[in-house]
Coordinates of C-alpha atoms in Angstrom, one line a residue:
Chain A
M1 CA 0.5 -45.0 -61.2
E2 CA -2.8 -44.5 -60.1
K3 CA -4.2 -40.7 -59.3
S4 CA -5.1 -39.8 -55.5
K5 CA -8.7 -38.4 -55.9
E6 CA -7.6 -36.7 -52.7
W7 CA -6.1 -33.9 -51.6
P8 CA -2.6 -33.7 -50.1
L9 CA -2.1 -34.2 -46.5
W10 CA -0.1 -31.5 -44.0
E11 CA 1.5 -31.3 -40.9
V12 CA 0.5 -27.9 -39.0
F13 CA 3.1 -25.4 -36.9
I14 CA 2.0 -23.2 -34.8
R15 CA 3.3 -20.0 -32.5
S16 CA 1.3 -19.4 -30.4
K17 CA 3.1 -15.4 -29.2
Q18 CA 6.4 -14.3 -29.8
G19 CA 9.3 -15.7 -28.4
L20 CA 8.1 -19.3 -28.8
N21 CA 8.6 -21.6 -31.6
H22 CA 6.2 -23.5 -33.6
K23 CA 5.1 -26.4 -32.0
H24 CA 2.8 -29.3 -34.4
V25 CA -0.5 -29.2 -33.4
G26 CA -1.9 -31.2 -36.4
S27 CA -2.4 -32.0 -39.7
L28 CA -5.2 -31.3 -42.6
R29 CA -5.8 -31.4 -46.5
A30 CA -5.4 -29.1 -49.1
S31 CA -5.8 -28.8 -52.7
D32 CA -2.1 -26.5 -51.6
A33 CA -0.1 -24.3 -49.4
T34 CA -1.8 -21.3 -49.9
M35 CA -5.0 -23.5 -49.1
A36 CA -3.4 -25.5 -46.5
I37 CA -2.3 -21.7 -44.7
D38 CA -6.6 -20.6 -45.0
N39 CA -7.7 -24.1 -43.7
A40 CA -5.3 -24.0 -40.9
R41 CA -5.9 -20.7 -39.8
D42 CA -9.8 -22.0 -39.6
V43 CA -9.5 -25.5 -38.1
Y44 CA -6.5 -24.5 -35.2
T45 CA -6.4 -20.7 -34.6
R46 CA -10.5 -19.7 -34.5
R47 CA -9.1 -19.9 -29.8
S48 CA -6.7 -17.6 -30.3
E49 CA -4.6 -20.4 -30.3
G50 CA -1.6 -18.6 -32.9
I51 CA 0.4 -15.5 -34.3
S52 CA 2.1 -17.5 -37.0
I53 CA 1.2 -21.6 -38.8
W54 CA 3.1 -22.6 -41.0
V55 CA 2.4 -25.6 -43.2
V56 CA 4.7 -28.8 -44.5
P57 CA 3.7 -31.6 -47.6
S58 CA 3.4 -34.8 -44.8
N59 CA 5.3 -36.7 -47.5
N60 CA 8.5 -34.2 -46.5
I61 CA 8.8 -35.3 -43.4
T62 CA 11.3 -37.9 -43.2
A63 CA 10.1 -40.1 -40.1
S64 CA 12.3 -42.5 -37.0
D65 CA 10.9 -46.2 -37.2
P66 CA 9.1 -47.5 -34.8
S67 CA 11.1 -50.9 -35.1
D68 CA 14.6 -49.1 -34.1
E69 CA 13.2 -47.2 -31.3
D70 CA 15.2 -49.4 -28.3
S71 CA 18.8 -48.1 -30.2
L72 CA 18.2 -44.7 -30.9
F73 CA 16.6 -43.4 -28.1
E74 CA 16.2 -46.4 -24.7
P75 CA 20.6 -46.0 -24.3
A76 CA 19.8 -41.9 -23.4
N77 CA 17.6 -42.7 -20.4
S78 CA 21.2 -43.8 -18.3
K79 CA 22.3 -41.2 -18.7
V80 CA 21.2 -38.7 -16.1
Y81 CA 24.1 -35.3 -16.2
R82 CA 23.2 -35.1 -19.2
H83 CA 20.3 -33.3 -18.1
P84 CA 21.3 -29.7 -16.9
T85 CA 19.8 -30.2 -14.0
F86 CA 22.5 -29.3 -11.3
Y87 CA 22.5 -25.4 -11.3
D88 CA 19.8 -23.3 -10.1
V89 CA 17.5 -20.8 -12.9
P90 CA 17.4 -17.2 -12.1
D91 CA 14.1 -15.7 -11.2
G92 CA 12.2 -14.8 -14.2
I93 CA 13.8 -17.2 -17.5
S94 CA 10.7 -18.8 -18.2
H95 CA 9.7 -21.3 -20.9
M96 CA 13.3 -23.3 -20.4
Chain B
M1 CA -37.4 11.8 -43.3
T2 CA -34.4 13.0 -40.8
T3 CA -30.7 12.1 -40.4
K4 CA -32.1 9.5 -37.4
E5 CA -34.8 7.5 -40.0
A6 CA -31.6 7.0 -42.4
L7 CA -30.0 6.0 -40.4
Y8 CA -31.8 3.5 -39.2
N9 CA -32.8 1.6 -42.8
Y10 CA -29.7 1.8 -43.6
T11 CA -27.8 -0.3 -41.0
L12 CA -31.1 -2.2 -40.7
R13 CA -30.1 -2.5 -44.7
M14 CA -26.6 -4.0 -43.6
G15 CA -27.6 -6.1 -40.7
D16 CA -30.1 -8.1 -42.0
D17 CA -27.0 -8.9 -45.8
S18 CA -26.2 -10.3 -42.8
L19 CA -28.3 -11.4 -40.7
I20 CA -29.6 -13.5 -43.8
L21 CA -25.9 -14.5 -45.0
G22 CA -25.1 -15.9 -42.1
Q23 CA -28.3 -17.7 -41.4
R24 CA -27.5 -19.5 -45.1
L25 CA -24.1 -20.4 -44.7
S26 CA -25.7 -21.6 -41.1
E27 CA -27.2 -24.4 -43.1
L28 CA -24.5 -25.1 -44.1
C29 CA -22.7 -27.2 -40.4
G30 CA -22.1 -30.5 -40.8
H31 CA -22.5 -30.8 -44.8
G32 CA -19.6 -29.0 -45.8
P33 CA -18.1 -30.3 -49.0
I34 CA -15.1 -31.3 -47.1
L35 CA -13.8 -31.1 -42.7
E36 CA -11.9 -28.0 -43.1
E37 CA -14.7 -26.4 -45.3
D38 CA -17.1 -27.1 -43.5
I39 CA -15.6 -25.3 -40.2
A40 CA -14.6 -22.0 -42.7
L41 CA -17.9 -21.6 -43.9
T42 CA -19.4 -22.0 -40.3
N43 CA -17.1 -19.1 -39.2
I44 CA -18.3 -16.8 -42.1
S45 CA -21.7 -17.8 -41.0
L46 CA -20.4 -17.0 -37.5
D47 CA -19.0 -13.7 -38.2
L48 CA -21.6 -12.2 -40.5
I49 CA -24.0 -12.7 -37.6
G50 CA -21.5 -11.5 -35.0
Q51 CA -21.7 -8.3 -37.7
A52 CA -25.2 -8.9 -37.6
T53 CA -25.6 -8.0 -34.0
L54 CA -23.9 -4.5 -34.3
L55 CA -25.9 -3.3 -36.7
L56 CA -29.3 -4.5 -35.7
D57 CA -28.0 -3.4 -31.3
Y58 CA -27.7 0.5 -33.6
A59 CA -30.7 0.0 -35.4
G60 CA -32.9 -0.7 -32.1
E61 CA -31.1 2.1 -30.7
L62 CA -32.8 4.4 -33.7
D63 CA -36.3 2.9 -33.9
K64 CA -39.1 4.7 -33.0
D65 CA -40.1 1.3 -32.3
S66 CA -37.7 0.7 -29.7
R67 CA -37.3 -2.7 -30.6
N68 CA -33.8 -4.6 -29.9
K69 CA -31.6 -6.4 -31.7
D70 CA -33.5 -9.7 -30.8
Q71 CA -37.6 -8.7 -32.1
L72 CA -36.3 -6.5 -35.1
A73 CA -34.6 -10.1 -35.9
F74 CA -36.8 -12.3 -34.8
L75 CA -40.2 -10.7 -35.2
R76 CA -40.6 -9.0 -38.4
I77 CA -42.7 -9.8 -40.9
E78 CA -41.3 -11.1 -44.6
K79 CA -41.6 -7.9 -46.3
Q80 CA -39.8 -6.0 -43.0
Y81 CA -36.7 -7.6 -44.2
V82 CA -34.1 -5.2 -46.4
N83 CA -32.3 -7.8 -47.0
I84 CA -31.0 -8.4 -51.2
L85 CA -32.3 -10.9 -53.1
L86 CA -28.7 -12.2 -53.3
V87 CA -27.9 -13.6 -49.8
E88 CA -31.7 -15.3 -49.7
Q89 CA -30.2 -17.6 -52.7
P90 CA -30.3 -20.9 -51.9
N91 CA -27.0 -22.6 -51.2
G92 CA -27.3 -25.0 -54.4
H93 CA -24.0 -26.6 -54.9
F94 CA -21.0 -25.3 -53.2
G95 CA -20.2 -23.0 -56.0
D96 CA -23.5 -21.4 -55.4
T97 CA -22.5 -21.1 -52.2
I98 CA -18.4 -19.5 -53.0
L99 CA -20.2 -17.3 -56.1
R100 CA -22.4 -16.0 -54.0
Q101 CA -20.7 -15.0 -51.2
F102 CA -17.6 -13.5 -53.9
L103 CA -19.8 -11.2 -55.0
F104 CA -21.1 -10.2 -51.5
D105 CA -17.6 -9.7 -50.0
A106 CA -16.2 -8.3 -52.7
Y107 CA -19.3 -5.8 -52.0
R108 CA -18.6 -5.3 -48.8
T109 CA -15.0 -5.3 -47.8
A110 CA -15.4 -1.7 -50.8
L111 CA -18.7 -0.5 -48.6
L112 CA -16.8 -1.5 -44.7
E113 CA -13.7 0.3 -45.8
R114 CA -15.1 3.7 -46.9
L115 CA -17.5 3.5 -43.6
S116 CA -14.9 3.0 -41.7
T117 CA -14.4 6.8 -41.6
S118 CA -17.1 7.9 -41.4
K119 CA -18.6 10.4 -39.4
D120 CA -21.2 8.0 -37.4
K121 CA -18.3 7.0 -34.9
R122 CA -20.8 4.4 -34.2
L123 CA -21.6 2.9 -37.7
A124 CA -17.3 3.7 -38.6
G125 CA -16.3 1.6 -35.2
I126 CA -19.2 -1.4 -36.2
A127 CA -17.1 -1.2 -39.9
E128 CA -13.0 -0.9 -38.5
K129 CA -14.9 -4.4 -36.8
S130 CA -16.1 -6.1 -39.3
L131 CA -13.9 -5.1 -41.7
K132 CA -10.4 -7.1 -40.4
E133 CA -13.3 -10.3 -40.8
T134 CA -14.8 -8.7 -44.2
K135 CA -11.3 -9.3 -46.0
Y136 CA -10.9 -12.2 -44.6
H137 CA -14.9 -13.7 -46.5
L138 CA -13.4 -12.3 -49.3
K139 CA -9.8 -13.2 -50.1
H140 CA -11.3 -17.0 -49.1
S141 CA -14.3 -16.8 -51.7
S142 CA -11.7 -15.4 -54.0
E143 CA -9.5 -17.7 -53.6
W144 CA -12.6 -20.4 -54.0
V145 CA -13.9 -18.6 -57.6
I146 CA -10.2 -18.7 -58.6
R147 CA -9.6 -22.9 -57.9
L148 CA -12.8 -24.4 -59.0
G149 CA -13.0 -21.9 -62.9
D150 CA -10.3 -23.0 -63.3
G151 CA -9.9 -26.2 -62.4
T152 CA -11.2 -29.3 -63.5
E153 CA -14.1 -28.5 -66.8
E154 CA -16.4 -29.8 -64.9
S155 CA -15.9 -27.3 -61.6
H156 CA -15.7 -24.3 -64.4
L157 CA -18.9 -25.3 -66.0
R158 CA -20.2 -25.6 -63.0
I159 CA -19.5 -22.2 -60.8
Q160 CA -20.4 -20.2 -64.3
N161 CA -24.1 -21.3 -63.8
S162 CA -23.9 -19.8 -60.3
L163 CA -22.4 -17.4 -62.2
D164 CA -25.0 -17.0 -65.1
K165 CA -27.1 -18.0 -62.3
L166 CA -26.8 -15.4 -59.5
F167 CA -25.2 -12.4 -61.3
R168 CA -28.5 -10.5 -61.9
Y169 CA -29.0 -9.7 -58.1
A170 CA -24.9 -8.3 -57.8
H171 CA -27.2 -5.6 -59.4
E172 CA -28.8 -4.6 -56.6
L173 CA -26.1 -4.1 -53.9
F174 CA -25.9 -0.9 -55.6
Y175 CA -29.3 -0.9 -54.8
E176 CA -30.3 3.3 -53.7
N177 CA -33.0 6.0 -52.1
E178 CA -34.2 8.6 -50.5
V179 CA -32.4 7.3 -47.2
D180 CA -28.8 7.3 -48.9
N181 CA -28.8 10.4 -50.4
L182 CA -29.3 11.6 -46.7
L183 CA -26.5 10.5 -45.8
I184 CA -24.5 10.6 -48.2
K185 CA -24.6 14.5 -48.2
E186 CA -24.4 14.5 -44.7
G187 CA -21.7 12.3 -44.8
I188 CA -22.1 9.8 -43.2
V189 CA -21.8 7.5 -45.6
P190 CA -20.2 6.5 -49.3
S191 CA -22.3 6.7 -52.6
A192 CA -22.9 3.8 -55.3
Q193 CA -20.4 5.6 -57.6
G194 CA -17.4 5.6 -55.0
I195 CA -18.4 1.4 -54.5
Y196 CA -18.8 0.0 -57.4
P197 CA -15.6 0.7 -59.4
V198 CA -14.0 -1.1 -56.8
W199 CA -16.1 -3.4 -56.2
E200 CA -16.3 -4.1 -60.3
K201 CA -12.0 -4.4 -60.4
T202 CA -12.3 -7.0 -57.8
V203 CA -14.8 -8.9 -59.8
N204 CA -13.4 -8.3 -63.1
D205 CA -10.1 -9.6 -61.9
V206 CA -10.3 -12.4 -59.7
L207 CA -13.0 -14.0 -62.9
E208 CA -9.8 -12.9 -64.9
A209 CA -8.2 -16.0 -63.0
A210 CA -10.9 -18.3 -62.3
T211 CA -11.1 -17.7 -66.1
L212 CA -15.1 -16.9 -66.0
S213 CA -16.9 -14.8 -68.3
L214 CA -20.3 -12.3 -67.5
P215 CA -23.1 -13.4 -68.6
K216 CA -24.4 -12.0 -71.7
N217 CA -28.2 -10.8 -70.4
N218 CA -28.3 -7.8 -68.3
W219 CA -30.8 -8.1 -66.2
K220 CA -30.9 -7.7 -62.8
F221 CA -33.4 -8.2 -60.5
Q222 CA -34.2 -6.3 -57.2
G223 CA -36.7 -5.8 -54.7
G224 CA -35.0 -7.1 -51.1
R225 CA -34.5 -3.3 -49.6
E226 CA -38.1 -3.0 -50.7
G227 CA -39.5 -5.6 -48.7
R228 CA -40.2 -7.7 -52.6
H229 CA -38.3 -10.3 -51.8
S230 CA -37.8 -14.4 -53.9
E231 CA -40.2 -17.1 -53.2
H232 CA -36.7 -18.9 -51.0
M233 CA -37.1 -15.5 -48.6
G234 CA -40.6 -17.1 -46.4
Y235 CA -39.0 -21.0 -45.5
L236 CA -36.3 -19.7 -44.8
L237 CA -37.3 -17.1 -42.1
A238 CA -39.6 -19.7 -41.1
D239 CA -36.5 -21.8 -39.6
M240 CA -34.5 -18.9 -38.4
Q241 CA -37.8 -17.2 -36.6
Y242 CA -38.9 -21.3 -35.4
M243 CA -37.9 -20.8 -31.5
Q244 CA -38.9 -16.8 -31.3
R245 CA -42.3 -17.7 -32.2
T246 CA -42.8 -20.4 -30.4
Y247 CA -42.0 -19.5 -27.5
P248 CA -42.2 -16.2 -27.5
N249 CA -39.2 -14.0 -25.7
M250 CA -37.0 -17.5 -25.1
E251 CA -33.1 -16.7 -24.2
W252 CA -30.5 -19.1 -25.4

């Protein structure tokens, strides 16, 4: 196999503040994990977007097949009773 | 010389080092080797220009001619700039840029750590704020020196050449004259003797990890602190001062 001259791709996840999830914000190239964190800091948090960074090699992510969309996701659309919308959320509960 | 005059000179030196290195790095905006590094170098450039703003603002308040920070930054002539020669050296290839940055960051971090406990509260405040940025700059440049030095045969050769070429300017980081002597005595600034061993340890540790070796010659170039600059300085100033010279007092 020909050795790639390009650096591996990394997916970047940022936690914007304490108590929230890390969210996927984009991807970047870096030669290794340390550099990926540094690059993510410079590319994705320069406007105070976060307090924690995760990076994951993109090739470690297994994705669903877009052609399976119908059988995977379509059936959920008609099942309104799965949504917890039949009770009142108390005041002061955010991030639900 | 009064304490105020010495402090003016000292803040001007630090401000000029930051300003000129920031200007140098800004030349790479849009020209970085990869997108991620382009943004990283531009962030560092902006940090340095921000630090220069704080330092020259203070220098302006101490200046006997009451010049403000913009006048100090843009309207002095070459021999009135007191930055060290290292920071005005051209960007060269990426290894040159990184090595220049590393030698400077290792020094600045050690300096700011000590300055943050200065008896001069204003200077201590500036140092404390800048230190957070500069620690990251050092991490970034160290990582790259190690990667390039301990990377491929070609990257090793090229950054070793950068080290051979730029190390002669490192000596000037520890320049001292009566300005320093006066301020050291008053507990306002640390002595080069206190900073040098810290800098030397950082440099040795990183160079060892990078499998790089210091040049055998003992060349020491200096002059910047006394206003004698290399041939590169004039071009840099022409670029940097163009707007203020062409449109005096313009504001952005």
